[in-house]
Short mmCIF file of C-alpha atoms in Angstrom, two decimals:
data_model
loop_
_atom_site.label_atom_id
_atom_site.label_comp_id
_atom_site.label_asym_id
_atom_site.label_seq_id
_atom_site.Cartn_x
_atom_site.Cartn_y
_atom_site.Cartn_z
CA MET A 281 81.89 110.08 126.83
CA SER A 282 81.59 113.81 125.76
CA ARG A 283 84.09 115.31 123.75
CA THR A 284 85.00 117.72 126.87
CA SER A 285 85.30 114.51 128.94
CA LEU A 286 87.34 112.72 126.55
CA THR A 287 89.56 115.70 126.50
CA LEU A 288 89.98 115.94 130.20
CA ALA A 289 90.70 112.16 130.14
CA ALA A 290 93.19 112.34 127.50
CA ALA A 291 94.71 115.35 129.37
CA LEU A 292 95.08 113.01 132.59
CA ALA A 293 96.90 110.67 130.58
CA VAL A 294 99.32 113.20 129.35
CA SER A 295 100.03 114.53 132.62
CA LEU A 296 101.22 111.28 133.79
CA ALA A 297 103.62 111.11 130.68
CA ALA A 298 107.04 112.31 131.13
CA CYS A 299 107.51 113.19 127.48
CA ASN A 300 109.36 115.77 125.77
CA PRO A 301 106.52 118.23 124.60
CA ALA A 302 108.60 120.02 121.64
CA PRO A 303 107.33 119.97 118.26
CA GLU A 304 107.31 116.26 116.63
CA PRO A 305 109.25 116.10 113.37
CA GLU A 306 107.89 114.92 110.25
CA LEU A 307 107.68 111.29 109.57
CA GLN A 308 110.62 109.61 107.74
CA TYR A 309 109.90 107.13 104.72
CA GLY A 310 112.10 104.65 102.90
CA THR A 311 114.77 102.61 103.84
CA ASN A 312 117.71 105.09 104.84
CA VAL A 313 115.88 106.82 107.77
CA ASP A 314 117.66 108.71 110.70
CA LEU A 315 116.09 107.43 113.90
CA PRO A 316 116.18 109.67 116.89
CA ASP A 317 117.18 108.70 120.28
CA PRO A 318 114.65 106.84 122.39
CA LYS A 319 112.67 108.76 124.87
CA ARG A 320 111.21 107.09 127.83
CA GLY A 321 108.22 107.81 130.02
CA LEU A 322 105.37 106.71 132.16
CA MET A 323 102.87 107.09 129.14
CA PRO A 324 102.95 108.33 125.77
CA GLN A 325 101.10 111.26 124.75
CA MET A 326 97.66 110.29 123.69
CA VAL A 327 95.55 112.33 121.20
CA ILE A 328 92.37 110.18 120.71
CA ALA A 329 90.07 110.37 117.67
CA ASP A 330 86.72 111.85 118.07
CA PRO A 331 84.29 109.85 116.01
CA SER A 332 81.88 111.90 114.18
CA PRO A 333 79.69 110.71 111.03
CA TRP A 334 80.72 111.38 107.37
CA GLY A 335 77.46 112.90 106.57
CA ASP A 336 77.79 114.59 103.10
CA GLN A 337 81.49 114.22 103.12
CA LEU A 338 83.72 111.57 101.42
CA PRO A 339 87.11 110.31 101.35
CA ALA A 340 89.35 112.62 99.19
CA VAL A 341 90.93 110.80 96.28
CA PRO A 342 93.33 111.81 93.59
CA THR A 343 92.15 113.62 90.42
CA GLY A 344 90.56 111.30 87.96
CA PHE A 345 89.30 108.89 90.50
CA GLU A 346 85.97 108.85 92.07
CA VAL A 347 84.84 107.31 95.54
CA ARG A 348 81.50 105.73 96.60
CA ALA A 349 80.30 103.88 99.80
CA ILE A 350 79.24 100.25 98.57
CA ALA A 351 78.21 98.73 101.87
CA THR A 352 77.15 100.41 105.27
CA GLY A 353 75.83 99.15 108.58
CA LEU A 354 78.65 96.33 108.92
CA GLY A 355 79.79 94.84 112.25
CA ILE A 356 83.56 96.37 112.20
CA PRO A 357 84.76 95.52 108.62
CA ARG A 358 88.46 94.56 108.86
CA GLN A 359 89.53 92.85 105.65
CA THR A 360 88.12 92.13 102.11
CA LEU A 361 88.71 89.71 99.39
CA VAL A 362 87.48 90.22 95.87
CA LEU A 363 86.18 86.67 94.31
CA PRO A 364 86.82 85.79 90.73
CA ASN A 365 83.07 86.65 89.59
CA GLY A 366 83.72 90.16 91.19
CA ASP A 367 81.71 89.65 94.72
CA ILE A 368 83.32 91.00 97.52
CA LEU A 369 83.65 89.03 100.92
CA VAL A 370 83.91 91.14 104.11
CA ALA A 371 85.41 89.91 107.30
CA GLU A 372 83.84 91.50 110.29
CA GLY A 373 84.64 91.34 113.99
CA ARG A 374 86.64 92.48 117.05
CA GLY A 375 88.89 90.00 119.16
CA GLY A 376 91.50 90.15 121.90
CA ASN A 377 91.50 88.91 125.28
CA ALA A 378 94.50 90.25 126.92
CA PRO A 379 94.21 91.36 130.65
CA ALA A 380 95.60 94.83 131.69
CA LEU A 381 99.08 94.43 133.12
CA LYS A 382 99.99 97.98 134.54
CA PRO A 383 97.83 101.11 135.84
CA LYS A 384 99.02 102.68 132.41
CA ASP A 385 96.80 99.99 130.60
CA ILE A 386 93.92 100.65 132.95
CA ILE A 387 94.05 104.48 131.92
CA ALA A 388 94.99 104.14 128.42
CA GLY A 389 92.58 101.29 127.47
CA PRO A 390 89.06 103.05 127.99
CA ILE A 391 90.68 106.35 126.43
CA LYS A 392 91.78 104.34 123.40
CA ALA A 393 88.42 102.57 123.03
CA LYS A 394 86.57 106.02 122.48
CA GLY A 395 88.27 106.55 119.21
CA THR A 396 86.86 103.21 117.88
CA THR A 397 83.43 102.12 116.82
CA GLN A 398 81.00 101.07 119.49
CA VAL A 399 78.87 98.69 117.41
CA GLU A 400 78.62 95.07 117.83
CA SER A 401 81.17 92.70 116.82
CA GLY A 402 79.81 91.01 113.70
CA ASN A 403 81.76 87.70 113.82
CA ARG A 404 80.79 86.86 110.04
CA LEU A 405 81.76 87.23 106.62
CA THR A 406 79.27 89.46 104.35
CA LEU A 407 79.18 89.17 100.41
CA LEU A 408 78.53 92.15 98.49
CA ARG A 409 77.54 91.82 94.87
CA ASP A 410 77.08 94.04 91.93
CA ALA A 411 75.14 91.95 89.73
CA ASP A 412 74.97 94.35 86.67
CA GLY A 413 78.27 95.81 87.04
CA ASP A 414 77.08 99.65 87.56
CA GLY A 415 79.15 99.88 90.46
CA GLU A 416 76.43 99.86 92.94
CA TYR A 417 76.34 96.61 94.96
CA GLU A 418 72.79 95.74 95.49
CA LEU A 419 73.28 92.65 97.28
CA GLN A 420 74.69 92.67 101.00
CA THR A 421 74.12 89.27 102.52
CA VAL A 422 75.83 87.16 105.40
CA PHE A 423 77.86 84.68 103.94
CA ALA A 424 78.94 82.79 107.17
CA GLY A 425 78.29 83.69 110.79
CA ASN A 426 79.17 82.30 114.16
CA LEU A 427 83.00 82.99 113.50
CA ASN A 428 85.43 84.21 115.96
CA ALA A 429 86.76 87.61 115.12
CA PRO A 430 87.69 86.74 111.42
CA TYR A 431 90.34 88.72 109.67
CA GLY A 432 92.52 87.18 107.09
CA LEU A 433 90.93 85.75 104.01
CA ALA A 434 92.16 83.51 100.88
CA LEU A 435 90.70 81.52 98.13
CA VAL A 436 92.64 78.81 96.69
CA GLY A 437 90.51 76.68 93.72
CA SER A 438 87.23 75.87 95.55
CA ASN A 439 88.65 76.50 99.20
CA LEU A 440 87.97 79.44 100.97
CA TYR A 441 90.27 79.82 104.06
CA VAL A 442 89.28 82.27 106.81
CA ALA A 443 91.89 83.35 109.67
CA ASN A 444 89.73 83.54 112.78
CA GLN A 445 91.70 84.77 115.94
CA ASP A 446 92.02 81.33 117.12
CA ALA A 447 92.03 79.03 114.06
CA VAL A 448 92.36 78.81 110.41
CA VAL A 449 89.23 77.47 108.76
CA ARG A 450 88.12 76.27 105.30
CA PHE A 451 84.82 76.44 103.45
CA ASP A 452 83.96 74.97 100.25
CA TYR A 453 83.30 77.62 97.73
CA GLN A 454 81.48 77.50 94.34
CA PRO A 455 81.40 80.72 91.95
CA GLY A 456 78.25 82.49 92.50
CA GLN A 457 77.48 81.08 95.95
CA THR A 458 75.99 83.66 98.33
CA ARG A 459 76.03 81.60 101.57
CA ALA A 460 78.48 79.20 102.71
CA SER A 461 77.10 75.51 102.19
CA GLY A 462 78.01 74.31 105.50
CA GLU A 463 80.11 74.65 108.51
CA PRO A 464 83.77 75.47 108.29
CA GLU A 465 86.43 72.65 108.42
CA LEU A 466 89.30 73.27 110.91
CA LEU A 467 92.51 73.45 108.91
CA THR A 468 95.00 74.34 112.26
CA PRO A 469 94.48 76.13 115.35
CA LEU A 470 96.49 79.46 115.72
CA PRO A 471 98.02 80.85 118.89
CA SER A 472 95.19 82.51 120.89
CA GLU A 473 95.82 82.31 124.55
CA ILE A 474 95.93 85.99 126.04
CA ASN A 475 95.67 87.20 122.28
CA HIS A 476 96.94 90.87 122.77
CA HIS A 477 97.43 91.13 119.23
CA TRP A 478 94.42 89.39 118.10
CA THR A 479 94.21 90.01 114.27
CA LYS A 480 95.52 87.01 112.08
CA ALA A 481 96.64 88.35 108.62
CA MET A 482 96.63 85.88 105.69
CA THR A 483 97.58 85.61 102.22
CA ALA A 484 98.21 82.63 99.78
CA SER A 485 101.50 81.82 97.92
CA ALA A 486 101.23 82.58 94.14
CA ASP A 487 101.13 78.67 93.56
CA GLY A 488 98.23 78.18 96.17
CA ARG A 489 100.35 75.49 98.11
CA PHE A 490 100.78 77.52 101.12
CA LEU A 491 98.99 79.96 103.49
CA TYR A 492 101.00 82.67 105.30
CA VAL A 493 99.68 83.94 108.58
CA GLY A 494 100.89 86.83 110.55
CA ILE A 495 100.88 86.22 114.18
CA GLY A 496 101.38 89.48 116.47
CA SER A 497 102.91 89.49 119.90
CA ASN A 498 101.27 89.26 123.22
CA SER A 499 102.83 92.66 124.50
CA ASN A 500 104.38 95.71 123.38
CA ILE A 501 107.89 94.66 124.75
CA THR A 502 107.63 91.11 126.58
CA GLU A 503 106.10 92.56 129.57
CA ARG A 504 104.20 89.39 129.87
CA GLY A 505 107.51 87.36 129.77
CA MET A 506 108.81 85.17 126.88
CA THR A 507 106.60 82.17 127.82
CA ALA A 508 103.63 84.27 126.70
CA GLU A 509 105.50 85.01 123.29
CA GLU A 510 105.98 81.46 122.09
CA ASN A 511 104.93 81.15 118.46
CA ARG A 512 104.02 84.79 118.20
CA ALA A 513 105.55 87.91 116.68
CA MET A 514 106.14 85.93 113.40
CA VAL A 515 104.64 84.47 110.14
CA TRP A 516 103.65 80.85 109.86
CA GLU A 517 103.72 79.11 106.73
CA ILE A 518 100.85 76.52 106.56
CA ASP A 519 100.22 73.63 104.16
CA ALA A 520 96.92 74.61 102.57
CA GLU A 521 95.73 70.82 102.27
CA THR A 522 97.13 69.33 105.39
CA GLY A 523 97.39 72.46 107.85
CA MET A 524 100.99 71.28 108.95
CA HIS A 525 102.89 74.60 109.52
CA ARG A 526 106.23 75.91 110.45
CA GLN A 527 107.82 79.17 111.20
CA TYR A 528 108.40 81.18 108.26
CA ALA A 529 109.92 84.35 109.68
CA THR A 530 110.30 85.86 113.09
CA GLY A 531 110.84 89.03 115.12
CA LEU A 532 107.88 90.60 113.41
CA ARG A 533 106.04 92.42 116.40
CA ASN A 534 102.63 92.59 114.80
CA PRO A 535 102.51 91.77 111.07
CA THR A 536 98.88 92.96 110.36
CA ALA A 537 98.70 92.51 106.73
CA LEU A 538 100.34 90.21 104.08
CA ALA A 539 100.40 90.31 100.24
CA ILE A 540 102.22 88.54 97.33
CA GLU A 541 104.31 91.18 94.98
CA PRO A 542 102.69 89.97 91.77
CA THR A 543 106.06 90.29 89.44
CA THR A 544 108.32 88.30 92.06
CA SER A 545 105.99 85.77 93.92
CA GLN A 546 107.60 87.52 97.01
CA LEU A 547 105.68 87.63 100.43
CA TRP A 548 105.45 91.20 101.78
CA ALA A 549 104.12 92.62 105.06
CA VAL A 550 103.09 95.56 106.86
CA VAL A 551 104.32 95.48 110.56
CA ASN A 552 103.26 97.54 113.43
CA GLU A 553 106.18 98.13 115.65
CA ARG A 554 106.73 98.88 119.58
CA ASP A 555 105.56 101.87 121.44
CA GLU A 556 106.70 103.68 124.42
CA ILE A 557 110.06 105.09 123.37
CA GLY A 558 108.87 108.43 121.73
CA PRO A 559 106.66 109.78 119.10
CA ASP A 560 109.13 109.02 116.37
CA LEU A 561 110.18 105.38 117.55
CA VAL A 562 109.69 102.91 116.22
CA PRO A 563 108.71 103.22 112.44
CA ASP A 564 105.92 100.78 111.23
CA TYR A 565 107.16 99.24 108.20
CA LEU A 566 106.42 97.66 104.83
CA THR A 567 109.00 94.75 104.13
CA SER A 568 109.52 91.67 102.10
CA VAL A 569 109.59 88.62 104.34
CA GLN A 570 112.41 86.37 103.85
CA GLU A 571 112.24 82.75 104.57
CA GLY A 572 114.19 82.10 108.13
CA GLY A 573 114.46 86.15 108.56
CA PHE A 574 114.61 87.76 111.88
CA TYR A 575 113.22 91.29 112.07
CA GLY A 576 114.25 92.12 115.59
CA TRP A 577 111.38 91.95 118.04
CA PRO A 578 112.07 92.17 121.02
CA TRP A 579 115.86 92.78 121.04
CA ALA A 580 116.28 95.15 118.47
CA TYR A 581 114.45 97.14 115.80
CA TRP A 582 114.97 98.74 112.39
CA ASP A 583 118.82 98.43 111.37
CA GLY A 584 119.70 96.61 114.69
CA GLN A 585 119.18 99.46 117.40
CA VAL A 586 119.13 97.54 120.61
CA ASP A 587 115.97 97.86 122.78
CA ASP A 588 117.68 98.04 126.20
CA ARG A 589 114.27 97.29 127.75
CA VAL A 590 114.63 93.69 127.08
CA ARG A 591 116.28 91.29 129.60
CA PRO A 592 118.21 89.26 129.19
CA GLU A 593 119.99 90.62 126.22
CA ASN A 594 120.85 88.83 123.30
CA PRO A 595 123.55 90.22 121.10
CA GLU A 596 123.38 87.11 118.49
CA LYS A 597 119.76 88.19 117.85
CA VAL A 598 120.65 92.00 117.44
CA ALA A 599 123.37 91.10 114.98
CA ALA A 600 120.92 88.84 113.13
CA THR A 601 118.32 91.64 112.69
CA ILE A 602 117.21 92.37 109.02
CA THR A 603 116.31 95.93 108.24
CA PRO A 604 112.94 96.12 106.77
CA ASP A 605 112.49 97.62 103.27
CA TYR A 606 110.43 100.83 103.92
CA SER A 607 109.78 102.95 106.62
CA LEU A 608 106.23 104.10 106.97
CA GLY A 609 106.48 106.08 110.06
CA ALA A 610 106.09 105.73 113.69
CA HIS A 611 102.58 104.64 114.85
CA VAL A 612 100.76 105.05 111.60
CA ALA A 613 99.35 101.66 112.44
CA SER A 614 99.17 100.11 109.17
CA LEU A 615 96.62 97.48 108.89
CA GLY A 616 96.06 96.78 105.11
CA VAL A 617 98.38 96.02 101.99
CA ASP A 618 97.67 94.83 98.69
CA PHE A 619 99.62 95.38 95.20
CA SER A 620 98.25 97.15 92.41
CA SER A 621 98.26 96.45 88.62
CA PRO A 622 98.18 98.59 85.38
CA VAL A 623 94.40 98.48 85.69
CA MET A 624 94.67 101.38 88.15
CA GLY A 625 96.17 103.79 85.65
CA PRO A 626 99.93 104.64 85.04
CA GLU A 627 100.41 106.64 88.18
CA PHE A 628 99.19 103.68 90.61
CA ALA A 629 100.24 100.86 88.08
CA GLU A 630 103.25 99.28 90.16
CA GLY A 631 103.21 99.52 93.91
CA ALA A 632 101.63 98.69 97.12
CA PHE A 633 98.33 100.29 98.60
CA VAL A 634 98.55 100.37 102.47
CA GLY A 635 95.90 101.33 104.63
CA MET A 636 96.84 103.44 107.73
CA HIS A 637 94.59 103.21 110.78
CA GLY A 638 96.16 106.08 112.64
CA SER A 639 97.96 106.81 115.68
CA TRP A 640 96.65 107.38 119.13
CA ASN A 641 100.21 107.93 120.88
CA ARG A 642 101.35 111.11 119.43
CA SER A 643 100.72 114.89 120.07
CA GLU A 644 100.49 115.35 116.37
CA PRO A 645 98.27 112.41 115.06
CA VAL A 646 99.47 110.49 112.01
CA GLY A 647 98.14 107.91 109.53
CA TYR A 648 94.36 107.79 109.06
CA LYS A 649 94.41 107.53 105.17
CA VAL A 650 95.54 104.91 102.38
CA VAL A 651 98.68 105.58 100.78
CA PHE A 652 100.41 104.18 97.68
CA VAL A 653 104.15 103.27 97.84
CA PRO A 654 105.72 103.19 94.38
CA PHE A 655 107.77 99.92 93.19
CA ARG A 656 110.18 99.54 90.53
CA ASN A 657 111.37 96.09 89.63
CA GLY A 658 109.60 94.52 92.59
CA ARG A 659 110.92 96.87 95.13
CA PRO A 660 109.83 100.06 96.98
CA ALA A 661 111.16 103.28 94.75
CA GLY A 662 110.15 106.73 96.13
CA GLN A 663 108.00 108.59 98.38
CA PRO A 664 104.38 107.52 99.37
CA ILE A 665 101.56 109.10 97.50
CA ASP A 666 98.28 109.88 99.50
CA PHE A 667 95.45 108.01 97.97
CA ALA A 668 92.40 108.42 100.11
CA THR A 669 92.42 110.94 102.97
CA ASN A 670 89.80 113.11 104.91
CA PHE A 671 89.31 110.30 107.17
CA ARG A 672 90.42 112.87 110.06
CA ASP A 673 90.51 116.66 110.25
CA ASP A 674 93.13 118.71 112.27
CA ASP A 675 90.73 119.34 115.07
CA GLY A 676 90.33 115.69 115.84
CA THR A 677 87.17 114.96 113.98
CA THR A 678 87.57 111.49 112.68
CA ARG A 679 84.93 110.12 110.20
CA GLY A 680 86.91 107.01 109.61
CA ARG A 681 89.82 104.64 110.01
CA PRO A 682 91.06 102.56 107.27
CA VAL A 683 91.80 99.02 107.53
CA GLY A 684 92.01 96.68 104.92
CA VAL A 685 92.74 97.47 101.34
CA THR A 686 92.25 95.28 98.14
CA VAL A 687 92.47 96.08 94.52
CA ASP A 688 89.89 94.74 92.46
CA PRO A 689 90.93 93.35 89.02
CA ARG A 690 88.09 95.32 87.56
CA GLY A 691 89.84 98.50 88.27
CA ALA A 692 89.36 99.82 91.86
CA VAL A 693 90.61 99.67 95.24
CA ILE A 694 88.22 98.45 98.07
CA ILE A 695 88.75 100.01 101.41
CA ALA A 696 87.26 98.84 104.88
CA ASP A 697 86.55 101.59 107.12
CA ASP A 698 86.03 99.94 110.80
CA LEU A 699 85.20 103.19 112.51
CA ALA A 700 82.22 104.19 110.29
CA ASN A 701 81.80 100.39 109.25
CA ILE A 702 81.47 101.35 105.70
CA ILE A 703 83.38 99.76 102.61
CA TRP A 704 84.58 102.40 100.07
CA ARG A 705 85.05 101.65 96.53
CA VAL A 706 87.77 104.12 94.62
CA SER A 707 87.75 103.74 90.77
CA ARG A 708 89.28 105.77 87.75
CA VAL A 709 86.62 107.98 86.24
CA GLY A 710 85.93 106.39 82.73
CA GLY A 711 88.47 103.65 83.59
CA PRO A 712 87.74 99.79 82.84
CA ALA A 713 84.35 98.61 82.64
CA VAL A 714 83.30 97.00 86.00
CA ALA A 715 81.02 94.21 84.50
CA PRO A 716 81.91 90.92 86.37
CA GLN A 717 84.62 88.79 85.18
CA GLN A 718 82.29 85.96 84.88
CA PRO A 719 78.48 85.66 85.07
CA ALA A 720 77.45 85.79 88.78
CA ALA A 721 74.84 83.10 89.70
CA PRO A 722 71.74 84.42 91.08
CA ALA A 723 70.74 84.08 94.97
CA THR A 724 69.60 80.50 95.52
CA ALA A 725 67.38 79.07 98.13
CA ASP A 726 70.18 78.17 100.44
CA ALA A 727 71.81 81.85 99.85
CA ALA A 728 69.96 85.03 101.22
CA THR A 729 67.18 85.08 103.10
CA GLU A 730 65.19 88.36 103.98
CA GLY A 731 66.81 88.47 107.52
CA ASP A 732 70.07 87.96 105.82
CA THR A 733 70.09 91.08 103.43
CA ALA A 734 70.27 94.55 103.85
CA PRO A 735 70.54 97.52 101.48
CA THR A 736 73.92 98.69 100.68
CA ALA A 737 75.36 102.27 101.45
CA ASP A 738 73.42 105.59 101.04
CA ALA A 739 75.45 106.05 97.50
CA ALA A 740 72.99 106.01 94.94
CA ALA A 741 75.48 107.84 92.53
CA ALA A 742 79.25 107.90 92.43
CA VAL A 743 80.92 111.28 93.56
CA THR A 744 84.33 112.47 92.83
CA ARG A 745 86.27 114.10 95.43
CA THR A 746 89.92 115.54 94.67
CA GLN A 747 92.69 116.45 96.94
#
């Protein structure tokens, strides 16, 4: 579809929306936010990304940092995992199988799809290796294929866990390995019938005993009925050895990324909240995930605000709603989170990096960047700082959309861009050496073959871009 056609299609959708066209206020961050009243309409206003190549442009990063593409030509990269020897695993794919429910879905679905990548789903893990530590990842090879929309990744000892859209599976992993030595072992199935929100975020507990998996809802606000929401909108705790699991926390509409805060070993999540009650409701958020906690969906949001679209009402659940720790702003679509360390320098030594995929349902788009939320004593403490921008221009030109973010202990932030199908590496100029933490074994006969490997990005040298 041409840009003109896309504009006309979006205009049609907007014409069906009973929305207030007044300018939208700036996003609110932190815990103490003053939320507006809900605004109901047939459809939200829609401003869709206009995908364009990066060309000679790069993400903008803070002064003193440099950014380079370390892998291109991927099959929809979502989340990454830095292995102990410095190799990077990339989960690639697209899932979901939810049928349209209403006329608005039929209209909105194809329009929204124009703002995403059109490449084929990889359904695989790709391994990246920088063997000589010069910042160029000269090996790009398929580690494991024939997966089912893989997303969450975790390594515990010699066990590599992958959260497909329908199950957590386990591979044996040995340091330096460039290809999985066999088929994965099923650890536990995950809810996947319908699978409106298909991504299955995952992280391991600090001691490695448990895996935490985020499972999103099957609707915006229970349009498919509560039966379709069984075991959805929650975080599971899974025994990493046996696969036995339980509900750890509930009422999280779509927990899209999970991470362990390093000073407290506390589980945190970024969560995408509900739509269709206005451009500034409901804030997506970053929050600690309390064992047994309930975070509101579907009956309430934020600090116990009642969502009157849900029937039957449930005053007890509304009263039990936990207020999230930190508002990221409505509709920013946060899909990645990881905690920093002093290796990133004093300004970014303590806090969380958050990847924002970007809105589609606001007249003034938001997100499309990576931000840093400062922490103090294991808690958010201050306004977010832009860390990687220039993914989208004011005229709608959109070169990339950040998803997963991973802090490399060698001194970098790894960003998955699922629109351009690129992995970006942002590091401090003159920072710590990037030599692998331990020697990487060379590719063996069971590893890369000519058909599996591909050259890395057109990024022969680091280029610094400041904002």
